[in-house]
Short mmCIF file of C-alpha atoms and ligand atoms in Angstrom, two decimals:
data_model
loop_
_atom_site.label_atom_id
_atom_site.label_comp_id
_atom_site.label_asym_id
_atom_site.label_seq_id
_atom_site.Cartn_x
_atom_site.Cartn_y
_atom_site.Cartn_z
CA MET A 1299 -105.86 6.52 -110.91
CA LYS A 1300 -105.20 8.88 -113.78
CA GLU A 1301 -107.45 11.49 -112.16
CA LYS A 1302 -105.58 11.13 -108.92
CA VAL A 1303 -102.28 11.72 -110.70
CA GLU A 1304 -103.70 14.73 -112.49
CA SER A 1305 -105.05 16.24 -109.29
CA ILE A 1306 -101.67 15.78 -107.57
CA LYS A 1307 -100.00 17.49 -110.53
CA ASN A 1308 -102.45 20.36 -110.28
CA GLU A 1309 -102.00 20.64 -106.57
CA LEU A 1310 -98.24 20.71 -107.07
CA SER A 1311 -98.38 23.46 -109.64
CA GLU A 1312 -100.55 25.48 -107.24
CA ASP A 1313 -98.10 24.81 -104.39
CA LEU A 1314 -95.16 25.82 -106.55
CA LYS A 1315 -96.61 29.28 -106.99
CA GLU A 1316 -96.41 29.80 -103.24
CA VAL A 1317 -92.74 28.79 -102.85
CA LYS A 1318 -90.62 31.60 -101.46
CA ASN A 1319 -87.53 29.97 -100.04
CA ILE A 1320 -85.61 26.74 -99.65
CA GLN A 1321 -87.58 25.75 -96.57
CA ASP A 1322 -90.80 25.82 -98.63
CA VAL A 1323 -89.20 23.39 -101.10
CA GLN A 1324 -88.21 21.09 -98.23
CA ASN A 1325 -91.79 21.13 -96.99
CA LEU A 1326 -93.08 20.23 -100.47
CA LYS A 1327 -90.62 17.33 -100.64
CA VAL A 1328 -92.11 15.99 -97.44
CA LYS A 1329 -95.67 16.64 -98.60
CA TYR A 1330 -95.26 14.78 -101.92
CA LEU A 1331 -92.33 12.40 -101.53
CA GLY A 1332 -92.15 11.78 -97.78
CA LYS A 1333 -93.16 8.46 -96.17
CA LYS A 1334 -96.75 9.57 -95.96
CA GLY A 1335 -96.53 11.90 -98.95
CA LEU A 1336 -99.15 12.18 -101.70
CA VAL A 1337 -97.01 10.37 -104.32
CA THR A 1338 -95.98 7.64 -101.95
CA ASP A 1339 -99.61 7.21 -100.94
CA LEU A 1340 -100.56 6.23 -104.51
CA THR A 1341 -98.95 2.84 -104.04
CA SER A 1342 -100.22 2.21 -100.50
CA ASN A 1343 -102.96 -0.29 -101.56
CA MET A 1344 -100.92 -2.15 -104.20
CA LYS A 1345 -101.39 -5.49 -102.47
CA ASP A 1346 -105.13 -5.41 -103.17
CA LEU A 1347 -104.70 -4.85 -106.93
CA SER A 1348 -104.53 -7.29 -109.83
CA ILE A 1349 -101.28 -7.80 -111.67
CA GLU A 1350 -102.41 -5.64 -114.57
CA GLU A 1351 -103.55 -2.86 -112.21
CA LYS A 1352 -100.31 -3.12 -110.27
CA LYS A 1353 -98.31 -2.58 -113.48
CA GLU A 1354 -100.39 0.46 -114.40
CA VAL A 1355 -100.31 2.03 -110.93
CA GLY A 1356 -96.58 1.33 -110.65
CA ARG A 1357 -95.82 2.96 -113.97
CA LEU A 1358 -97.97 6.03 -113.32
CA SER A 1359 -96.73 6.58 -109.78
CA ASN A 1360 -93.08 6.15 -110.86
CA GLU A 1361 -93.54 8.65 -113.63
CA LEU A 1362 -95.12 11.08 -111.20
CA LYS A 1363 -92.40 10.50 -108.63
CA GLY A 1364 -89.75 11.22 -111.28
CA LEU A 1365 -91.53 14.36 -112.36
CA VAL A 1366 -92.04 15.70 -108.83
CA THR A 1367 -88.47 14.88 -107.80
CA GLU A 1368 -87.02 16.60 -110.86
CA THR A 1369 -89.23 19.66 -110.48
CA LEU A 1370 -88.43 20.11 -106.79
CA THR A 1371 -84.70 19.44 -107.24
CA ASN A 1372 -84.46 21.96 -110.06
CA LEU A 1373 -86.29 24.48 -107.97
CA GLU A 1374 -84.04 23.77 -105.01
CA ASN A 1375 -80.92 24.30 -107.14
CA LYS A 1376 -82.32 27.48 -108.57
CA ILE A 1377 -83.06 28.95 -105.15
CA ASN A 1378 -79.66 27.90 -103.81
CA ASN A 1379 -77.90 29.54 -106.74
CA GLU A 1380 -79.91 32.70 -106.35
CA GLU A 1381 -79.04 32.89 -102.67
CA LEU A 1382 -75.39 32.33 -103.42
CA GLU A 1383 -75.43 35.06 -106.03
CA LYS A 1384 -77.08 37.40 -103.55
CA LYS A 1385 -74.47 36.55 -100.89
CA LEU A 1386 -71.58 37.06 -103.27
CA LYS A 1387 -72.95 40.42 -104.30
CA ASN A 1388 -73.43 41.56 -100.72
CA GLU A 1389 -70.09 40.21 -99.50
CA LYS A 1390 -67.86 42.11 -101.86
CA ILE A 1391 -64.46 42.45 -100.16
CA ASP A 1392 -63.42 46.02 -99.69
CA ILE A 1393 -59.65 45.84 -100.06
CA SER A 1394 -59.26 49.47 -99.11
CA LEU A 1395 -60.24 48.72 -95.49
CA PRO A 1396 -57.26 48.55 -93.11
CA SER A 1397 -56.57 44.94 -92.03
CA THR A 1398 -56.35 43.70 -88.46
CA LYS A 1399 -52.71 43.59 -87.53
CA VAL A 1400 -51.47 40.17 -86.45
CA SER A 1401 -48.46 40.74 -84.25
CA CYS A 1402 -46.04 37.87 -84.04
CA GLY A 1403 -43.04 37.37 -81.81
CA ALA A 1404 -39.40 37.60 -82.79
CA PRO A 1405 -36.40 35.83 -81.28
CA ASN A 1406 -34.43 37.76 -78.68
CA ILE A 1407 -31.29 38.96 -80.39
CA LEU A 1408 -28.98 37.73 -77.61
CA GLU A 1409 -30.56 34.27 -77.63
CA LYS A 1410 -30.20 34.23 -81.39
CA LEU A 1411 -26.47 34.88 -81.17
CA ILE A 1412 -25.98 32.26 -78.44
CA GLU A 1413 -27.85 29.71 -80.55
CA GLU A 1414 -25.70 30.51 -83.54
CA VAL A 1415 -22.53 29.81 -81.53
CA GLU A 1416 -24.10 26.66 -80.06
CA GLU A 1417 -25.01 25.32 -83.48
CA LEU A 1418 -21.52 25.94 -84.76
CA ALA A 1419 -19.99 24.27 -81.71
CA ILE A 1420 -22.30 21.27 -82.05
CA SER A 1421 -21.21 20.92 -85.67
CA MET A 1422 -17.62 20.76 -84.37
CA GLY A 1423 -18.46 17.93 -81.97
CA TYR A 1424 -19.08 19.96 -78.80
CA ASP A 1425 -21.86 19.31 -76.30
CA VAL A 1426 -23.88 22.19 -74.88
CA VAL A 1427 -23.80 22.08 -71.07
CA GLU A 1428 -25.49 24.35 -68.55
CA GLY A 1429 -24.77 24.96 -64.89
CA PRO A 1430 -26.47 26.68 -61.95
CA GLU A 1431 -26.39 30.44 -61.58
CA VAL A 1432 -26.16 30.15 -57.78
CA GLU A 1433 -22.76 28.50 -57.53
CA LYS A 1434 -20.31 27.31 -54.90
CA ASP A 1435 -17.33 29.56 -54.19
CA LEU A 1436 -15.40 26.30 -54.52
CA TYR A 1437 -16.33 25.88 -58.19
CA ASN A 1438 -16.52 29.52 -59.18
CA PHE A 1439 -13.10 30.36 -57.72
CA GLU A 1440 -11.19 27.87 -55.64
CA LEU A 1441 -10.88 24.87 -57.97
CA LEU A 1442 -10.28 27.31 -60.84
CA ASN A 1443 -7.00 28.17 -59.13
CA LEU A 1444 -8.37 31.26 -57.42
CA PRO A 1445 -7.97 30.49 -53.70
CA LYS A 1446 -9.45 32.80 -51.06
CA GLY A 1447 -7.60 36.08 -50.96
CA HIS A 1448 -6.33 35.76 -54.55
CA PRO A 1449 -6.06 39.29 -56.00
CA ALA A 1450 -7.73 38.25 -59.29
CA ARG A 1451 -10.96 37.72 -57.32
CA ASP A 1452 -11.32 41.48 -56.98
CA ALA A 1453 -12.16 41.91 -60.66
CA GLN A 1454 -15.00 39.43 -60.27
CA ASP A 1455 -16.51 40.59 -57.00
CA THR A 1456 -20.04 39.26 -56.95
CA PHE A 1457 -23.15 38.67 -54.85
CA TYR A 1458 -22.85 36.15 -52.02
CA THR A 1459 -26.08 34.57 -50.87
CA ASP A 1460 -24.88 33.08 -47.56
CA GLY A 1461 -21.69 34.58 -46.24
CA ASP A 1462 -18.87 33.03 -48.21
CA THR A 1463 -19.78 29.65 -49.72
CA LEU A 1464 -22.63 30.33 -52.17
CA LEU A 1465 -22.59 33.12 -54.72
CA LEU A 1466 -24.10 34.27 -58.00
CA ARG A 1467 -21.51 32.92 -60.41
CA SER A 1468 -19.23 35.61 -61.76
CA GLN A 1469 -18.26 33.56 -64.81
CA THR A 1470 -19.37 30.42 -66.66
CA SER A 1471 -15.98 28.79 -65.94
CA PRO A 1472 -17.36 26.77 -62.96
CA VAL A 1473 -19.24 24.66 -65.53
CA GLN A 1474 -15.78 23.44 -66.63
CA ILE A 1475 -15.12 22.28 -63.07
CA ARG A 1476 -18.52 20.60 -62.75
CA THR A 1477 -18.09 18.77 -66.05
CA MET A 1478 -14.59 17.52 -65.25
CA LEU A 1479 -15.59 16.38 -61.75
CA GLU A 1480 -18.77 14.67 -62.98
CA ASN A 1481 -16.91 12.81 -65.71
CA THR A 1482 -15.68 10.05 -63.41
CA GLU A 1483 -14.44 7.98 -66.38
CA LYS A 1484 -12.00 10.82 -67.13
CA THR A 1485 -12.53 10.70 -70.86
CA PRO A 1486 -11.91 13.58 -73.33
CA ILE A 1487 -14.25 16.58 -72.99
CA ARG A 1488 -15.56 19.02 -75.56
CA ILE A 1489 -18.20 21.39 -74.20
CA ILE A 1490 -19.67 24.79 -74.74
CA CYS A 1491 -21.49 26.46 -71.83
CA PRO A 1492 -23.67 29.50 -72.39
CA GLY A 1493 -25.33 31.21 -69.45
CA LYS A 1494 -25.96 34.19 -67.22
CA THR A 1495 -23.24 35.57 -64.97
CA TYR A 1496 -23.16 38.29 -62.30
CA ARG A 1497 -20.70 40.85 -61.02
CA ARG A 1498 -20.73 43.85 -58.76
CA ASP A 1499 -20.64 46.57 -61.38
CA ASP A 1500 -21.94 50.04 -62.07
CA ASP A 1501 -24.34 49.67 -64.97
CA ASP A 1502 -23.66 51.82 -68.00
CA ALA A 1503 -23.75 51.46 -71.79
CA THR A 1504 -21.15 48.68 -71.76
CA HIS A 1505 -21.43 47.23 -68.24
CA SER A 1506 -24.20 45.35 -66.50
CA HIS A 1507 -24.31 43.57 -63.14
CA GLN A 1508 -25.86 40.66 -65.03
CA PHE A 1509 -24.57 39.55 -68.40
CA SER A 1510 -23.99 36.37 -70.38
CA GLN A 1511 -20.94 34.38 -71.27
CA ILE A 1512 -20.21 31.53 -73.64
CA GLU A 1513 -17.54 29.26 -72.24
CA GLY A 1514 -15.68 26.54 -74.10
CA LEU A 1515 -13.56 23.68 -72.77
CA LEU A 1516 -11.68 20.96 -74.56
CA VAL A 1517 -9.67 18.35 -72.65
CA ASP A 1518 -7.72 15.68 -74.50
CA LYS A 1519 -4.16 14.50 -75.16
CA ASP A 1520 -1.49 16.77 -76.74
CA ILE A 1521 -3.61 19.90 -77.03
CA SER A 1522 -1.74 23.11 -77.84
CA LEU A 1523 -2.41 26.80 -78.45
CA ALA A 1524 -2.48 25.93 -82.16
CA ASN A 1525 -5.69 23.91 -81.62
CA LEU A 1526 -7.19 26.84 -79.70
CA LYS A 1527 -6.21 29.29 -82.43
CA ALA A 1528 -7.73 27.13 -85.16
CA THR A 1529 -10.97 26.75 -83.21
CA PHE A 1530 -11.18 30.47 -82.50
CA ASP A 1531 -10.53 31.17 -86.17
CA VAL A 1532 -13.53 29.08 -87.24
CA ILE A 1533 -15.82 30.78 -84.70
CA ALA A 1534 -14.62 34.29 -85.59
CA LYS A 1535 -15.10 33.74 -89.33
CA LYS A 1536 -18.54 32.21 -88.85
CA LEU A 1537 -19.74 35.08 -86.67
CA PHE A 1538 -18.01 38.02 -88.31
CA GLY A 1539 -17.24 37.02 -91.88
CA GLU A 1540 -14.84 34.83 -93.84
CA ASP A 1541 -12.18 37.53 -94.28
CA ARG A 1542 -11.71 38.10 -90.55
CA GLU A 1543 -8.20 37.60 -89.24
CA THR A 1544 -7.53 36.49 -85.68
CA ARG A 1545 -4.69 37.07 -83.25
CA PHE A 1546 -3.74 36.21 -79.69
CA ARG A 1547 -2.23 38.65 -77.21
CA PRO A 1548 -0.58 37.50 -73.99
CA SER A 1549 -2.81 37.90 -70.96
CA TYR A 1550 -3.40 36.53 -67.50
CA TYR A 1551 -6.13 34.28 -66.12
CA PRO A 1552 -5.53 32.13 -63.03
CA PHE A 1553 -7.12 29.06 -64.63
CA THR A 1554 -5.06 29.05 -67.85
CA GLU A 1555 -1.32 29.07 -68.50
CA PRO A 1556 -0.42 30.56 -70.92
CA SER A 1557 -3.42 32.89 -71.19
CA VAL A 1558 -4.41 35.04 -74.14
CA GLU A 1559 -6.82 37.73 -75.25
CA MET A 1560 -8.59 36.79 -78.47
CA ASP A 1561 -8.81 39.56 -81.08
CA ILE A 1562 -10.43 39.72 -84.49
CA SER A 1563 -9.51 42.16 -87.25
CA CYS A 1564 -12.05 44.99 -87.27
CA PHE A 1565 -15.01 44.11 -89.48
CA ASN A 1566 -15.88 47.77 -89.84
CA CYS A 1567 -12.63 49.14 -91.25
CA GLY A 1568 -10.97 45.87 -92.23
CA GLY A 1569 -7.99 46.64 -89.97
CA LYS A 1570 -7.19 50.21 -91.01
CA GLY A 1571 -8.45 51.74 -87.77
CA CYS A 1572 -11.81 53.33 -87.00
CA ASN A 1573 -13.85 54.35 -83.96
CA ILE A 1574 -15.25 50.83 -83.43
CA CYS A 1575 -11.75 49.36 -83.01
CA LYS A 1576 -10.51 52.58 -81.39
CA GLY A 1577 -8.00 53.06 -84.18
CA THR A 1578 -6.16 49.77 -83.54
CA GLY A 1579 -7.67 47.66 -86.34
CA TRP A 1580 -8.42 44.89 -83.82
CA ILE A 1581 -11.34 44.09 -81.53
CA THR A 1582 -11.02 41.92 -78.41
CA VAL A 1583 -13.86 39.39 -78.11
CA GLY A 1584 -12.81 37.11 -75.25
CA GLY A 1585 -10.18 35.42 -73.11
CA ALA A 1586 -8.69 31.96 -73.45
CA GLY A 1587 -5.69 29.78 -72.75
CA ILE A 1588 -4.27 26.35 -72.04
CA VAL A 1589 -5.98 24.86 -69.00
CA HIS A 1590 -3.75 25.35 -65.93
CA HIS A 1591 -2.29 22.08 -64.58
CA ASN A 1592 -3.68 22.88 -61.14
CA VAL A 1593 -7.21 23.02 -62.56
CA LEU A 1594 -6.80 19.65 -64.30
CA ASP A 1595 -5.36 18.06 -61.16
CA ASN A 1596 -8.08 19.65 -58.95
CA CYS A 1597 -10.67 17.87 -61.08
CA GLY A 1598 -8.98 14.47 -61.21
CA TYR A 1599 -7.42 14.78 -64.65
CA ASP A 1600 -3.72 13.89 -64.32
CA SER A 1601 -1.98 16.95 -65.78
CA GLU A 1602 1.01 14.78 -66.75
CA LYS A 1603 -1.26 13.01 -69.23
CA TRP A 1604 -4.05 15.44 -70.10
CA THR A 1605 -3.99 18.86 -71.69
CA GLY A 1606 -6.75 21.20 -72.79
CA PHE A 1607 -7.80 24.64 -73.83
CA ALA A 1608 -10.58 26.89 -72.58
CA PHE A 1609 -12.11 30.11 -73.79
CA GLY A 1610 -14.78 32.57 -72.70
CA PHE A 1611 -16.73 35.09 -74.75
CA GLY A 1612 -18.98 37.84 -73.49
CA ALA A 1613 -22.22 37.04 -75.33
CA GLU A 1614 -23.57 40.61 -75.22
CA ARG A 1615 -20.27 41.93 -76.49
CA LEU A 1616 -20.39 39.56 -79.46
CA ALA A 1617 -24.00 40.54 -80.20
CA MET A 1618 -23.26 44.26 -79.82
CA LEU A 1619 -20.39 44.00 -82.28
CA LYS A 1620 -22.27 41.79 -84.72
CA TYR A 1621 -25.45 43.84 -84.77
CA GLY A 1622 -24.03 47.31 -84.16
CA ILE A 1623 -25.76 47.77 -80.79
CA THR A 1624 -24.27 50.57 -78.73
CA ASP A 1625 -25.98 50.10 -75.34
CA ILE A 1626 -25.91 46.78 -73.45
CA ARG A 1627 -29.19 47.68 -71.71
CA THR A 1628 -30.92 47.24 -75.07
CA PHE A 1629 -30.87 43.48 -74.40
CA TYR A 1630 -32.75 43.68 -71.13
CA THR A 1631 -35.40 46.35 -71.61
CA ASN A 1632 -37.67 44.20 -73.77
CA ASP A 1633 -38.50 46.95 -76.21
CA LEU A 1634 -40.43 45.14 -78.94
CA ARG A 1635 -39.40 47.70 -81.52
CA VAL A 1636 -35.79 46.63 -81.01
CA THR A 1637 -36.57 42.91 -81.13
CA ASN A 1638 -38.67 43.25 -84.26
CA ASN A 1639 -36.10 45.46 -85.88
CA PHE A 1640 -33.53 42.66 -85.68
CA ASP A 1641 -35.92 39.96 -86.88
CA ARG A 1642 -35.18 40.70 -90.47
CA LYS A 1643 -34.09 38.16 -93.03
CA ASP A 1644 -30.87 40.04 -93.75
CA VAL A 1645 -29.42 39.95 -90.22
N1 LIG B 980 -13.86 33.58 -67.15
C1 LIG B 980 -13.14 34.67 -67.79
C2 LIG B 980 -13.82 35.97 -67.43
O1 LIG B 980 -14.93 35.99 -67.03
C3 LIG B 980 -13.15 34.49 -69.29
C4 LIG B 980 -12.27 33.34 -69.66
C5 LIG B 980 -10.94 33.56 -69.92
C6 LIG B 980 -12.77 32.08 -69.68
C7 LIG B 980 -10.10 32.53 -70.22
C8 LIG B 980 -11.92 31.01 -69.97
C9 LIG B 980 -10.59 31.25 -70.26
O2 LIG B 980 -12.34 29.76 -70.01
O3 LIG B 980 -9.79 30.22 -70.54
O4 LIG B 980 -13.19 37.00 -67.54
#
């Protein structure tokens, strides 16, 4: 037995000289410690031995097994470490190499502004409601107190899709009509409606045949211009800064009575007069008013009991003012340089 152990040891030390890589070590593990390995084989005829012999063979083979295992494991670790060292040396990172650019998207600046108004409105208890862009003449004009032939239709001439009943909506105001009609319970309403609108227009730096509006409608009891003014004040300050002042100027819209233009004090000159406010100190950002009694009655809200206010902003106009954009076409040309330029933390 002792000779056998010695000869295995010798064979191992010969084998070790030949080891070149980790695979060689694996092979040696199999050769010596595997199921049919040389060390394992030492105990194969244990059952035929006496108790004394069994003890001796057991002790010797265990010792050998321990020795072989330790030797091969140490060798394995050594080779692994060497390979790792080699890898680390070869894989030095060259930080002077230019990196691969990962381009990531940025929110569209117009969408960003609309979302900002939406979030503010939601915080004030408004729901965000959308309506179709292909609209009925009935909702876009007639029920808004603009019957056929009304002169105020001229300013909102649009694209008809089928003669004279279906059109591309010229304003988001028809969403007011839809909401009031759909609310069969005739309960109070507080909505904000952003969306695309269309008009026959010659496109230039400040006009586009397609643009966006943000409409607001509140219907309840005892609503006055004071409520509208307070609401506008909050929106103006949120969008253009806490020290903005607001004012109403008399105006005309068929669906509101009285109607107003909503102005904010110029954020550029603070009201002194500059080229942004055309020397007036004020900038007009939308139209508004107290909902006309005909509109309420048209939609089943008894105008003897209900009152409300409505307002409409041009979304591009708000974004142009807020971000200093001088050409409305900037929003539609999808120039990534523009989009990325506005995706900064400070805007
Ligand atoms: N719809 C109007 C427009 O496109 C804007 C507007 C004015 C909306 C007054 C309103 C409002 O709801 O009350 O010119």
